[in-house]
Amino acid sequence: MSAIGDLSQSDNLTSEAVAKRIRLFIHHQYRTSAGTSASLNSIDDLFPIIQTLPPELQMLASLLVMQKELETVPYLSSRYLTIEEQCDVALACKLLEFSSGEIVRLNEFECGRGIFVLRHGCAFVVRNNHEKPLLDRLELLTAGSAFDPGKVLIERENPASRGVLQFLTFGTVIFVPESAVSAVFEKNKRAWSECGRWMYLKTLLRDQEKKVAEEAV
């Protein structure tokens, strides 16, 4: 347990310090284990030590590993979700790795639709992918940013749901599947009414072809 540190000195222990120690311990256990591929893994696959914890601690450990990234998505943040709800989302997430130059098309991704939260690296983002370069919006996605919480809310057949992610460097990503987002809104109406629906409309107006967006309004 040396990777966690001496927990007996707990006078000045904060939640941030505990989260950091748990992350370091899990990372240490993973690096010294057999080393499964991290190209596409659940939290349990990537950090097998979590499976040895009691169920309540499994949920908490998963959240502590990913909470910083979940907070970048407004409707998944602690402003709208309880700890238990965030734990459910964290358990559904995948940890992915992408090589430099790799391209991801949102509507064709092997894991389905979802939110990409970049932990490390950087990537170019084409928001529209209308096959009309002059109309597309090219942006830089850096570590600690999410792409794109609004697109996963839009119907698949709508052009505004399209987008392309091209990694400029090696990148690691927290992938929040569409099913986890849908489960949140089914249980938490406030997250949808106060945040999700406005992000849906904003994304639709921003990324939709002009004439279709006007009709939607």
mmCIF file of C-alpha atoms in Angstrom:
data_model
loop_
_atom_site.group_PDB
_atom_site.id
_atom_site.type_symbol
_atom_site.label_atom_id
_atom_site.label_comp_id
_atom_site.label_asym_id
_atom_site.label_seq_id
_atom_site.Cartn_x
_atom_site.Cartn_y
_atom_site.Cartn_z
ATOM 1 C CA MET A 1 0.000 0.000 0.000
ATOM 2 C CA SER A 2 3.051 2.281 -0.185
ATOM 3 C CA ALA A 3 1.743 3.735 -3.457
ATOM 4 C CA ILE A 4 -1.141 5.273 -1.517
ATOM 5 C CA GLY A 5 1.029 6.698 1.215
ATOM 6 C CA ASP A 6 0.613 6.838 4.951
ATOM 7 C CA LEU A 7 -3.081 7.370 5.627
ATOM 8 C CA SER A 8 -2.424 7.543 9.365
ATOM 9 C CA GLN A 9 -1.407 11.180 8.880
ATOM 10 C CA SER A 10 -4.957 12.252 8.058
ATOM 11 C CA ASP A 11 -5.187 15.609 9.812
ATOM 12 C CA ASN A 12 -4.833 17.604 6.591
ATOM 13 C CA LEU A 13 -6.288 14.972 4.274
ATOM 14 C CA THR A 14 -8.690 16.425 1.695
ATOM 15 C CA SER A 15 -10.967 14.706 -0.832
ATOM 16 C CA GLU A 16 -8.596 15.846 -3.603
ATOM 17 C CA ALA A 17 -5.626 14.267 -1.837
ATOM 18 C CA VAL A 18 -7.508 10.990 -1.308
ATOM 19 C CA ALA A 19 -8.575 10.921 -4.970
ATOM 20 C CA LYS A 20 -4.985 11.528 -6.086
ATOM 21 C CA ARG A 21 -3.638 8.745 -3.844
ATOM 22 C CA ILE A 22 -6.250 6.276 -5.104
ATOM 23 C CA ARG A 23 -5.427 7.154 -8.714
ATOM 24 C CA LEU A 24 -1.698 6.705 -8.066
ATOM 25 C CA PHE A 25 -2.285 3.377 -6.330
ATOM 26 C CA ILE A 26 -4.526 2.052 -9.116
ATOM 27 C CA HIS A 27 -2.029 3.221 -11.745
ATOM 28 C CA HIS A 28 0.830 1.552 -9.857
ATOM 29 C CA GLN A 29 -1.106 -1.726 -9.637
ATOM 30 C CA TYR A 30 -1.920 -1.595 -13.330
ATOM 31 C CA ARG A 31 1.683 -0.909 -14.364
ATOM 32 C CA THR A 32 2.926 -3.839 -12.289
ATOM 33 C CA SER A 33 0.205 -6.230 -13.548
ATOM 34 C CA ALA A 34 0.120 -8.250 -16.745
ATOM 35 C CA GLY A 35 -0.622 -5.091 -18.696
ATOM 36 C CA THR A 36 -3.802 -5.552 -20.707
ATOM 37 C CA SER A 37 -4.236 -3.363 -23.751
ATOM 38 C CA ALA A 38 -5.728 0.028 -22.967
ATOM 39 C CA SER A 39 -6.882 0.744 -26.507
ATOM 40 C CA LEU A 40 -10.451 -0.132 -25.498
ATOM 41 C CA ASN A 41 -11.219 -1.047 -21.907
ATOM 42 C CA SER A 42 -13.741 -0.616 -19.165
ATOM 43 C CA ILE A 43 -12.531 0.748 -15.849
ATOM 44 C CA ASP A 44 -12.436 -2.797 -14.408
ATOM 45 C CA ASP A 45 -10.407 -4.106 -17.353
ATOM 46 C CA LEU A 46 -7.892 -1.305 -17.193
ATOM 47 C CA PHE A 47 -7.550 -1.270 -13.403
ATOM 48 C CA PRO A 48 -8.136 -4.889 -12.238
ATOM 49 C CA ILE A 49 -7.418 -3.927 -8.626
ATOM 50 C CA ILE A 50 -10.828 -2.211 -8.479
ATOM 51 C CA GLN A 51 -12.546 -5.591 -8.732
ATOM 52 C CA THR A 52 -10.977 -6.620 -5.409
ATOM 53 C CA LEU A 53 -12.730 -3.781 -3.548
ATOM 54 C CA PRO A 54 -16.187 -3.997 -1.921
ATOM 55 C CA PRO A 55 -19.002 -2.880 -4.283
ATOM 56 C CA GLU A 56 -19.419 0.527 -2.651
ATOM 57 C CA LEU A 57 -15.687 1.237 -2.884
ATOM 58 C CA GLN A 58 -15.610 0.008 -6.496
ATOM 59 C CA MET A 59 -18.157 2.660 -7.408
ATOM 60 C CA LEU A 60 -16.359 5.366 -5.444
ATOM 61 C CA ALA A 61 -12.930 4.464 -6.847
ATOM 62 C CA SER A 62 -14.294 4.528 -10.412
ATOM 63 C CA LEU A 63 -15.749 7.968 -9.823
ATOM 64 C CA LEU A 64 -12.580 9.340 -8.231
ATOM 65 C CA VAL A 65 -10.576 8.205 -11.258
ATOM 66 C CA MET A 66 -12.961 9.908 -13.697
ATOM 67 C CA GLN A 67 -14.736 12.693 -11.821
ATOM 68 C CA LYS A 68 -12.468 15.436 -13.130
ATOM 69 C CA GLU A 69 -13.399 14.475 -16.699
ATOM 70 C CA LEU A 70 -17.117 14.079 -15.938
ATOM 71 C CA GLU A 71 -17.192 17.603 -14.522
ATOM 72 C CA THR A 72 -16.267 18.957 -17.987
ATOM 73 C CA VAL A 73 -19.692 17.804 -19.266
ATOM 74 C CA PRO A 74 -22.217 20.241 -17.739
ATOM 75 C CA TYR A 75 -25.177 17.853 -17.443
ATOM 76 C CA LEU A 76 -22.974 15.109 -15.947
ATOM 77 C CA SER A 77 -21.385 17.401 -13.374
ATOM 78 C CA SER A 78 -22.028 17.483 -9.640
ATOM 79 C CA ARG A 79 -24.201 20.552 -10.199
ATOM 80 C CA TYR A 80 -26.945 18.268 -11.525
ATOM 81 C CA LEU A 81 -26.017 14.710 -10.507
ATOM 82 C CA THR A 82 -25.676 13.070 -7.134
ATOM 83 C CA ILE A 83 -22.579 11.071 -6.210
ATOM 84 C CA GLU A 84 -24.506 7.850 -6.876
ATOM 85 C CA GLU A 85 -25.572 9.036 -10.332
ATOM 86 C CA GLN A 86 -22.025 10.066 -11.212
ATOM 87 C CA CYS A 87 -20.779 6.675 -10.019
ATOM 88 C CA ASP A 88 -23.196 4.941 -12.405
ATOM 89 C CA VAL A 89 -21.879 7.035 -15.294
ATOM 90 C CA ALA A 90 -18.251 6.374 -14.339
ATOM 91 C CA LEU A 91 -18.825 2.611 -14.298
ATOM 92 C CA ALA A 92 -20.237 2.780 -17.833
ATOM 93 C CA CYS A 93 -17.299 4.731 -19.261
ATOM 94 C CA LYS A 94 -14.498 3.348 -21.409
ATOM 95 C CA LEU A 95 -10.863 4.398 -21.300
ATOM 96 C CA LEU A 96 -9.479 4.645 -24.831
ATOM 97 C CA GLU A 97 -6.123 5.333 -26.435
ATOM 98 C CA PHE A 98 -5.574 6.747 -29.921
ATOM 99 C CA SER A 99 -2.391 7.018 -31.925
ATOM 100 C CA SER A 100 -1.184 10.204 -33.602
ATOM 101 C CA GLY A 101 -3.027 10.762 -36.891
ATOM 102 C CA GLU A 102 -5.946 8.489 -35.995
ATOM 103 C CA ILE A 103 -9.348 9.727 -37.191
ATOM 104 C CA VAL A 104 -12.691 9.102 -35.492
ATOM 105 C CA ARG A 105 -16.012 9.800 -37.223
ATOM 106 C CA LEU A 106 -18.696 10.218 -34.587
ATOM 107 C CA ASN A 107 -21.458 8.352 -36.418
ATOM 108 C CA GLU A 108 -19.171 5.490 -37.461
ATOM 109 C CA PHE A 109 -17.226 4.850 -34.259
ATOM 110 C CA GLU A 110 -16.961 1.172 -33.268
ATOM 111 C CA CYS A 111 -18.158 1.853 -29.712
ATOM 112 C CA GLY A 112 -21.220 3.724 -30.928
ATOM 113 C CA ARG A 113 -22.107 7.310 -30.189
ATOM 114 C CA GLY A 114 -20.887 9.050 -27.079
ATOM 115 C CA ILE A 115 -18.865 11.875 -25.547
ATOM 116 C CA PHE A 116 -15.085 12.046 -25.897
ATOM 117 C CA VAL A 117 -13.312 13.705 -22.948
ATOM 118 C CA LEU A 118 -9.623 14.159 -23.732
ATOM 119 C CA ARG A 119 -7.344 13.344 -20.789
ATOM 120 C CA HIS A 120 -4.002 13.656 -22.576
ATOM 121 C CA GLY A 121 -2.901 14.850 -25.996
ATOM 122 C CA CYS A 122 -4.599 17.143 -28.511
ATOM 123 C CA ALA A 123 -6.768 16.736 -31.583
ATOM 124 C CA PHE A 124 -8.418 18.689 -34.372
ATOM 125 C CA VAL A 125 -12.198 18.775 -34.328
ATOM 126 C CA VAL A 126 -14.413 19.207 -37.382
ATOM 127 C CA ARG A 127 -17.829 19.896 -35.891
ATOM 128 C CA ASN A 128 -20.068 19.624 -38.936
ATOM 129 C CA ASN A 129 -18.585 17.175 -41.437
ATOM 130 C CA HIS A 130 -21.061 18.319 -44.098
ATOM 131 C CA GLU A 131 -18.520 17.398 -46.791
ATOM 132 C CA LYS A 132 -18.373 21.140 -47.532
ATOM 133 C CA PRO A 133 -15.004 22.257 -46.111
ATOM 134 C CA LEU A 134 -15.834 25.964 -46.165
ATOM 135 C CA LEU A 135 -18.888 25.361 -43.968
ATOM 136 C CA ASP A 136 -17.172 23.108 -41.453
ATOM 137 C CA ARG A 137 -15.821 24.436 -38.184
ATOM 138 C CA LEU A 138 -12.250 23.415 -37.365
ATOM 139 C CA GLU A 139 -11.191 23.686 -33.725
ATOM 140 C CA LEU A 140 -8.404 22.420 -31.474
ATOM 141 C CA LEU A 141 -9.329 20.063 -28.648
ATOM 142 C CA THR A 142 -6.873 19.995 -25.751
ATOM 143 C CA ALA A 143 -6.571 17.941 -22.572
ATOM 144 C CA GLY A 144 -9.447 18.542 -20.178
ATOM 145 C CA SER A 145 -11.953 19.319 -22.959
ATOM 146 C CA ALA A 146 -15.004 17.359 -24.076
ATOM 147 C CA PHE A 147 -16.206 16.704 -27.644
ATOM 148 C CA ASP A 148 -19.065 17.188 -27.998
ATOM 149 C CA PRO A 149 -21.657 16.882 -25.209
ATOM 150 C CA GLY A 150 -24.343 18.423 -27.405
ATOM 151 C CA LYS A 151 -23.921 16.170 -30.449
ATOM 152 C CA VAL A 152 -24.739 12.967 -28.593
ATOM 153 C CA LEU A 153 -28.157 14.469 -27.778
ATOM 154 C CA ILE A 154 -29.078 15.055 -31.427
ATOM 155 C CA GLU A 155 -30.835 12.411 -33.519
ATOM 156 C CA ARG A 156 -28.405 10.253 -35.474
ATOM 157 C CA GLU A 157 -29.987 11.051 -38.856
ATOM 158 C CA ASN A 158 -29.612 14.796 -38.305
ATOM 159 C CA PRO A 159 -26.512 16.298 -40.027
ATOM 160 C CA ALA A 160 -25.735 18.273 -36.859
ATOM 161 C CA SER A 161 -24.864 14.994 -35.103
ATOM 162 C CA ARG A 162 -21.873 14.476 -37.374
ATOM 163 C CA GLY A 163 -18.297 15.320 -36.531
ATOM 164 C CA VAL A 164 -14.699 14.221 -36.952
ATOM 165 C CA LEU A 165 -11.903 13.935 -34.411
ATOM 166 C CA GLN A 166 -8.303 13.734 -35.693
ATOM 167 C CA PHE A 167 -5.563 13.177 -33.138
ATOM 168 C CA LEU A 168 -2.432 15.291 -33.573
ATOM 169 C CA THR A 169 -0.583 13.396 -30.839
ATOM 170 C CA PHE A 170 -1.016 10.199 -28.887
ATOM 171 C CA GLY A 171 -4.205 10.706 -26.901
ATOM 172 C CA THR A 172 -6.078 9.113 -24.030
ATOM 173 C CA VAL A 173 -9.831 9.574 -23.786
ATOM 174 C CA ILE A 174 -12.674 8.944 -21.360
ATOM 175 C CA PHE A 175 -15.548 7.749 -23.557
ATOM 176 C CA VAL A 176 -19.049 8.230 -22.131
ATOM 177 C CA PRO A 177 -21.454 6.030 -24.142
ATOM 178 C CA GLU A 178 -24.778 7.375 -25.366
ATOM 179 C CA SER A 179 -26.604 4.775 -23.272
ATOM 180 C CA ALA A 180 -25.125 6.234 -20.066
ATOM 181 C CA VAL A 181 -26.273 9.730 -21.054
ATOM 182 C CA SER A 182 -29.786 8.468 -21.856
ATOM 183 C CA ALA A 183 -29.952 6.676 -18.490
ATOM 184 C CA VAL A 184 -29.089 9.923 -16.709
ATOM 185 C CA PHE A 185 -31.885 11.865 -18.386
ATOM 186 C CA GLU A 186 -34.411 9.095 -17.744
ATOM 187 C CA LYS A 187 -33.788 9.319 -13.997
ATOM 188 C CA ASN A 188 -32.829 12.963 -13.599
ATOM 189 C CA LYS A 189 -35.344 15.270 -15.264
ATOM 190 C CA ARG A 190 -33.663 18.369 -13.851
ATOM 191 C CA ALA A 191 -30.416 17.623 -15.688
ATOM 192 C CA TRP A 192 -32.375 17.582 -18.947
ATOM 193 C CA SER A 193 -34.719 20.518 -18.339
ATOM 194 C CA GLU A 194 -32.094 22.899 -16.940
ATOM 195 C CA CYS A 195 -29.083 21.903 -19.032
ATOM 196 C CA GLY A 196 -29.442 19.090 -21.572
ATOM 197 C CA ARG A 197 -32.238 20.529 -23.689
ATOM 198 C CA TRP A 198 -30.504 23.906 -23.967
ATOM 199 C CA MET A 199 -27.262 22.250 -25.026
ATOM 200 C CA TYR A 200 -29.267 20.260 -27.585
ATOM 201 C CA LEU A 201 -30.760 23.441 -29.051
ATOM 202 C CA LYS A 202 -27.441 25.326 -29.004
ATOM 203 C CA THR A 203 -25.671 22.505 -30.833
ATOM 204 C CA LEU A 204 -28.486 22.165 -33.355
ATOM 205 C CA LEU A 205 -28.410 25.875 -34.180
ATOM 206 C CA ARG A 206 -24.622 25.979 -34.331
ATOM 207 C CA ASP A 207 -23.880 22.872 -36.384
ATOM 208 C CA GLN A 208 -27.007 22.362 -38.462
ATOM 209 C CA GLU A 209 -27.269 23.568 -42.027
ATOM 210 C CA LYS A 210 -28.756 27.058 -41.876
ATOM 211 C CA LYS A 211 -32.083 26.423 -43.566
ATOM 212 C CA VAL A 212 -32.819 23.334 -41.430
ATOM 213 C CA ALA A 213 -31.902 25.144 -38.197
ATOM 214 C CA GLU A 214 -34.317 27.947 -39.028
ATOM 215 C CA GLU A 215 -37.098 25.406 -39.537
ATOM 216 C CA ALA A 216 -36.288 23.824 -36.158
ATOM 217 C CA VAL A 217 -36.762 27.158 -34.401
#
